[in-house]
């Protein structure tokens, strides 16, 4: 079939041989006329043939010449009159042919798709080459539509009859983010059982944004760039020492046993200096981020936030007890789980054996440890109970806390934990379970006064085993395997993370500032800001399309939305390489803390030999073969982060955050969202909008959903419409027992369908403003958008459990309106096809 451009060329060529006269001269050139496609398809026109371009240029030149020569016009006027009918006829024929061709093209999506594909400018960047291989290896919704009708998000989680079939996209593709068996991306731990592997493969059907970010940080840490930056090299050295399992295994338990000697020994090993409880506790808090009897962190007071104050406070909470406990709702007390005491006892014995404890005495120490742990557990309470009793964020001064719980030297311990900050007795702290803190103090006092146990040091053993728990990630695999065995005995079926992932997380704990700088350096800020703004603008347009209960409801939601400022979440003050290097190279000296005497201290304490808190000079040095020493330094770096949080008003960027959140009137999008393979500045915009645009829109809708759901009638109607599509196309509508959607499922179906619409609208608006876009595999822009979206699969977020169908099926719903898609979606395996309405 002759294209419309070829016919246009024919009429232009024919007109070229006619006398070139204008009816009325004009001093201004006439605007160039062109055929504009509908707003939804602002695509570049196909490339013209050079000969056609030359002839059109010649035609325009002769037209201009004729306009500039009035005499020539006057002489040719009789000719114009004689040929007027012919020109009118040709003009009407040209318009009719052009309109007919346009109607034909837009009434035949398959033909339009074939014409468009292969004419787009190809993207040849390395990222696009990888994406092209990924697309070619995955099921295409337009060439393999049946694959999108056969399974739900999460396989057989929701469907009452989980028969179906079909293959999972990405399964078996080397290097695919959804495929952990691709060794280039997902190195597996050896010796894992087949059951765990199968479970992991099922879970990998969900694209986990956090895992994608960790994989990207891994690539940064394993890269060889920036060799001169000392802080970066220290971060990379720490990461590689974490991966060096051979050195860790050969060191065994010796590093930990050496550390115990620095703490005054241990009665289990037969040598203990009977060190003072509070001196040992101060050391554990200061140097090893270990809090055996209570938890310590820094945070804000919600009451202050409501008043517009952002001050941070030291917060004291109940500890993360090592002994497994359960809550008794009748007695309102916690208690040790009797069915788990045996495996817990076995794990404690195993730890002592690994540390060289004599079998004859280890049972005594294990028994007292379990007994003390059980007493402390009774006073602990779950969060919901403490919330109902108003026990959270109770404010008091350090002096008042000392009077309530005198067994702990609170000022001395807090000074040690937050050095070099100066704390005084009148400084406020926030308590999250004061009854536990009071009871904990009584229990410690009681155990201190048990003279028959003075030589075995049960409180000291309790602190040492808590320190062992802190340092287990830095010890050989025997310790971690013991912890995993206990976890499995407690019913925890969570898959063991690969070593590289743990190492990335541990590196981030100590070198967060370094990794934040490296991530910011690699983030395409301009492209990320652009897609954020465009999606947010499209989201606001979507709100006007919804059916609201009344006009006031729309105004209420729009007023809230209009007040929001969406932006990329980055550090307001970027640090230079020199500043970061200085931070990780200078020596930090902690002076000897003054001896604190408080009248409220319990005079019945047994005065044992205090540990000497000599001035400690700390310099960040990384050993390539001693992960244990590196890990101990990491704990000190972690504590330094706390001190920084307590004194600085600015909010630190959370490098591991992967979803947007609201802070005041700001809608902040973390940098960790915009990483490959989900987003890349060299990708075609169609690909970025189809993947990241959809995720951004979905996140925004979830944040605003409570207001929309309560004020709009559309959520339920659209959710049911999408579900009706699914039942019809999968031929489940006529079966008995097909369940209807719950409110949560209706909401999620509406959220994801609306997010796809918002992202598609934003992309088409982007094409309208900037018509140029590249493509991959010769796909038309809209087809590339939808194909890229189909690979997102079920994104791992708190709401994916509520999605009643495979998100890629939403393409079928979108394509129910035939002029939206480059080709119709028909599954030849289906004997029954229906004309579906637009949701």
PDB file of C-alpha atoms in Angstrom, residues 64-173:
ATOM      1  CA  UNK A  64       8.811  32.290  -2.976  1.00  0.00           C
ATOM      2  CA  UNK A  65      10.079  33.486  -6.351  1.00  0.00           C
ATOM      3  CA  UNK A  66       6.565  33.774  -7.691  1.00  0.00           C
ATOM      4  CA  UNK A  67       5.443  35.741  -4.652  1.00  0.00           C
ATOM      5  CA  UNK A  68       8.286  38.192  -5.050  1.00  0.00           C
ATOM      6  CA  UNK A  69       7.439  38.898  -8.763  1.00  0.00           C
ATOM      7  CA  UNK A  70       4.068  40.723  -9.151  1.00  0.00           C
ATOM      8  CA  UNK A  71       4.449  41.057 -12.897  1.00  0.00           C
ATOM      9  CA  UNK A  72       4.737  37.370 -13.314  1.00  0.00           C
ATOM     10  CA  UNK A  73       1.586  36.972 -11.255  1.00  0.00           C
ATOM     11  CA  UNK A  74      -0.305  39.431 -13.440  1.00  0.00           C
ATOM     12  CA  UNK A  75       0.720  37.745 -16.651  1.00  0.00           C
ATOM     13  CA  UNK A  76      -0.296  34.314 -15.427  1.00  0.00           C
ATOM     14  CA  UNK A  77      -3.668  35.277 -14.070  1.00  0.00           C
ATOM     15  CA  UNK A  78      -5.651  34.129 -17.115  1.00  0.00           C
ATOM     16  CA  UNK A  79      -3.967  30.741 -16.814  1.00  0.00           C
ATOM     17  CA  UNK A  80      -5.040  30.537 -13.203  1.00  0.00           C
ATOM     18  CA  UNK A  81      -8.650  31.195 -14.143  1.00  0.00           C
ATOM     19  CA  UNK A  82      -8.604  28.545 -16.846  1.00  0.00           C
ATOM     20  CA  UNK A  83      -7.165  25.887 -14.496  1.00  0.00           C
ATOM     21  CA  UNK A  84      -9.126  26.745 -11.341  1.00  0.00           C
ATOM     22  CA  UNK A  85     -11.479  23.788 -11.675  1.00  0.00           C
ATOM     23  CA  UNK A  86      -8.603  21.380 -12.112  1.00  0.00           C
ATOM     24  CA  UNK A  87      -6.814  22.698  -9.034  1.00  0.00           C
ATOM     25  CA  UNK A  88      -9.992  22.534  -6.948  1.00  0.00           C
ATOM     26  CA  UNK A  89     -10.513  18.963  -8.015  1.00  0.00           C
ATOM     27  CA  UNK A  90      -6.922  18.020  -7.173  1.00  0.00           C
ATOM     28  CA  UNK A  91      -7.143  19.786  -3.798  1.00  0.00           C
ATOM     29  CA  UNK A  92     -10.307  17.959  -2.792  1.00  0.00           C
ATOM     30  CA  UNK A  93      -8.830  14.661  -3.964  1.00  0.00           C
ATOM     31  CA  UNK A  94      -5.661  15.257  -1.962  1.00  0.00           C
ATOM     32  CA  UNK A  95      -7.595  16.056   1.236  1.00  0.00           C
ATOM     33  CA  UNK A  96      -9.869  13.036   0.850  1.00  0.00           C
ATOM     34  CA  UNK A  97      -6.980  10.679   0.207  1.00  0.00           C
ATOM     35  CA  UNK A  98      -5.014  12.037   3.164  1.00  0.00           C
ATOM     36  CA  UNK A  99      -7.953  11.798   5.575  1.00  0.00           C
ATOM     37  CA  UNK A 100      -8.722   8.297   4.369  1.00  0.00           C
ATOM     38  CA  UNK A 101      -5.183   7.138   4.912  1.00  0.00           C
ATOM     39  CA  UNK A 102      -5.042   8.662   8.407  1.00  0.00           C
ATOM     40  CA  UNK A 103      -8.301   6.942   9.343  1.00  0.00           C
ATOM     41  CA  UNK A 104      -7.034   3.665   7.978  1.00  0.00           C
ATOM     42  CA  UNK A 105      -3.784   3.867   9.927  1.00  0.00           C
ATOM     43  CA  UNK A 106      -5.417   4.722  13.235  1.00  0.00           C
ATOM     44  CA  UNK A 107      -8.197   2.191  12.748  1.00  0.00           C
ATOM     45  CA  UNK A 108      -5.604  -0.530  12.159  1.00  0.00           C
ATOM     46  CA  UNK A 109      -3.220  -0.650  15.140  1.00  0.00           C
ATOM     47  CA  UNK A 110      -1.379  -3.674  13.759  1.00  0.00           C
ATOM     48  CA  UNK A 111      -0.550  -1.842  10.545  1.00  0.00           C
ATOM     49  CA  UNK A 112       0.419   1.305  12.443  1.00  0.00           C
ATOM     50  CA  UNK A 113       2.688  -0.708  14.686  1.00  0.00           C
ATOM     51  CA  UNK A 114       4.389  -2.329  11.734  1.00  0.00           C
ATOM     52  CA  UNK A 115       4.945   1.045  10.089  1.00  0.00           C
ATOM     53  CA  UNK A 116       6.359   2.619  13.219  1.00  0.00           C
ATOM     54  CA  UNK A 117       8.625  -0.191  14.343  1.00  0.00           C
ATOM     55  CA  UNK A 118      12.060  -0.104  12.879  1.00  0.00           C
ATOM     56  CA  UNK A 119      11.870   3.624  12.139  1.00  0.00           C
ATOM     57  CA  UNK A 120      12.758   4.820  15.639  1.00  0.00           C
ATOM     58  CA  UNK A 121      16.259   6.024  16.458  1.00  0.00           C
ATOM     59  CA  UNK A 122      18.000   3.084  18.159  1.00  0.00           C
ATOM     60  CA  UNK A 123      19.621   3.474  21.580  1.00  0.00           C
ATOM     61  CA  UNK A 124      23.116   1.977  21.452  1.00  0.00           C
ATOM     62  CA  UNK A 125      24.446   2.714  24.952  1.00  0.00           C
ATOM     63  CA  UNK A 126      25.778  -0.236  27.004  1.00  0.00           C
ATOM     64  CA  UNK A 127      22.738   0.025  29.275  1.00  0.00           C
ATOM     65  CA  UNK A 128      20.416  -0.150  26.267  1.00  0.00           C
ATOM     66  CA  UNK A 129      22.306  -3.109  24.820  1.00  0.00           C
ATOM     67  CA  UNK A 130      21.795  -4.952  28.098  1.00  0.00           C
ATOM     68  CA  UNK A 131      18.125  -3.952  28.131  1.00  0.00           C
ATOM     69  CA  UNK A 132      17.734  -5.121  24.520  1.00  0.00           C
ATOM     70  CA  UNK A 133      19.070  -8.572  25.425  1.00  0.00           C
ATOM     71  CA  UNK A 134      16.733  -8.656  28.394  1.00  0.00           C
ATOM     72  CA  UNK A 135      13.710  -7.735  26.265  1.00  0.00           C
ATOM     73  CA  UNK A 136      14.531 -10.280  23.587  1.00  0.00           C
ATOM     74  CA  UNK A 137      14.818 -13.035  26.218  1.00  0.00           C
ATOM     75  CA  UNK A 138      11.515 -12.253  27.921  1.00  0.00           C
ATOM     76  CA  UNK A 139       7.931 -12.867  26.970  1.00  0.00           C
ATOM     77  CA  UNK A 140       6.448 -10.011  24.941  1.00  0.00           C
ATOM     78  CA  UNK A 141       2.835  -9.105  25.801  1.00  0.00           C
ATOM     79  CA  UNK A 142       2.153  -8.365  22.110  1.00  0.00           C
ATOM     80  CA  UNK A 143       3.669 -11.522  20.626  1.00  0.00           C
ATOM     81  CA  UNK A 144       2.938 -13.862  23.550  1.00  0.00           C
ATOM     82  CA  UNK A 145      -0.279 -12.481  25.088  1.00  0.00           C
ATOM     83  CA  UNK A 146      -1.340 -15.823  26.555  1.00  0.00           C
ATOM     84  CA  UNK A 147       1.455 -15.657  29.110  1.00  0.00           C
ATOM     85  CA  UNK A 148      -0.282 -12.691  30.702  1.00  0.00           C
ATOM     86  CA  UNK A 149      -3.552 -14.470  31.403  1.00  0.00           C
ATOM     87  CA  UNK A 150      -2.407 -17.488  33.342  1.00  0.00           C
ATOM     88  CA  UNK A 151      -1.056 -16.531  36.740  1.00  0.00           C
ATOM     89  CA  UNK A 152      -1.534 -14.010  39.513  1.00  0.00           C
ATOM     90  CA  UNK A 153       0.980 -11.905  41.381  1.00  0.00           C
ATOM     91  CA  UNK A 154       2.533 -14.321  43.863  1.00  0.00           C
ATOM     92  CA  UNK A 155       1.393 -17.448  42.008  1.00  0.00           C
ATOM     93  CA  UNK A 156      -1.359 -19.356  43.855  1.00  0.00           C
ATOM     94  CA  UNK A 157      -1.750 -16.982  46.780  1.00  0.00           C
ATOM     95  CA  UNK A 158      -5.231 -15.629  45.983  1.00  0.00           C
ATOM     96  CA  UNK A 159      -6.823 -17.809  43.355  1.00  0.00           C
ATOM     97  CA  UNK A 160      -9.095 -20.540  44.734  1.00  0.00           C
ATOM     98  CA  UNK A 161      -8.081 -22.814  41.863  1.00  0.00           C
ATOM     99  CA  UNK A 162      -4.407 -22.364  41.253  1.00  0.00           C
ATOM    100  CA  UNK A 163      -4.251 -24.613  38.209  1.00  0.00           C
ATOM    101  CA  UNK A 164      -3.128 -22.397  35.344  1.00  0.00           C
ATOM    102  CA  UNK A 165       0.342 -22.531  34.062  1.00  0.00           C
ATOM    103  CA  UNK A 166       2.507 -20.431  31.888  1.00  0.00           C
ATOM    104  CA  UNK A 167       6.127 -19.657  32.436  1.00  0.00           C
ATOM    105  CA  UNK A 168       7.438 -16.909  34.658  1.00  0.00           C
ATOM    106  CA  UNK A 169       9.069 -14.052  32.767  1.00  0.00           C
ATOM    107  CA  UNK A 170      12.750 -13.797  33.413  1.00  0.00           C
ATOM    108  CA  UNK A 171      13.054 -17.341  34.703  1.00  0.00           C
ATOM    109  CA  UNK A 172      16.262 -18.866  33.414  1.00  0.00           C
ATOM    110  CA  UNK A 173      17.606 -15.631  31.940  1.00  0.00           C
TER     111      UNK A 173
END
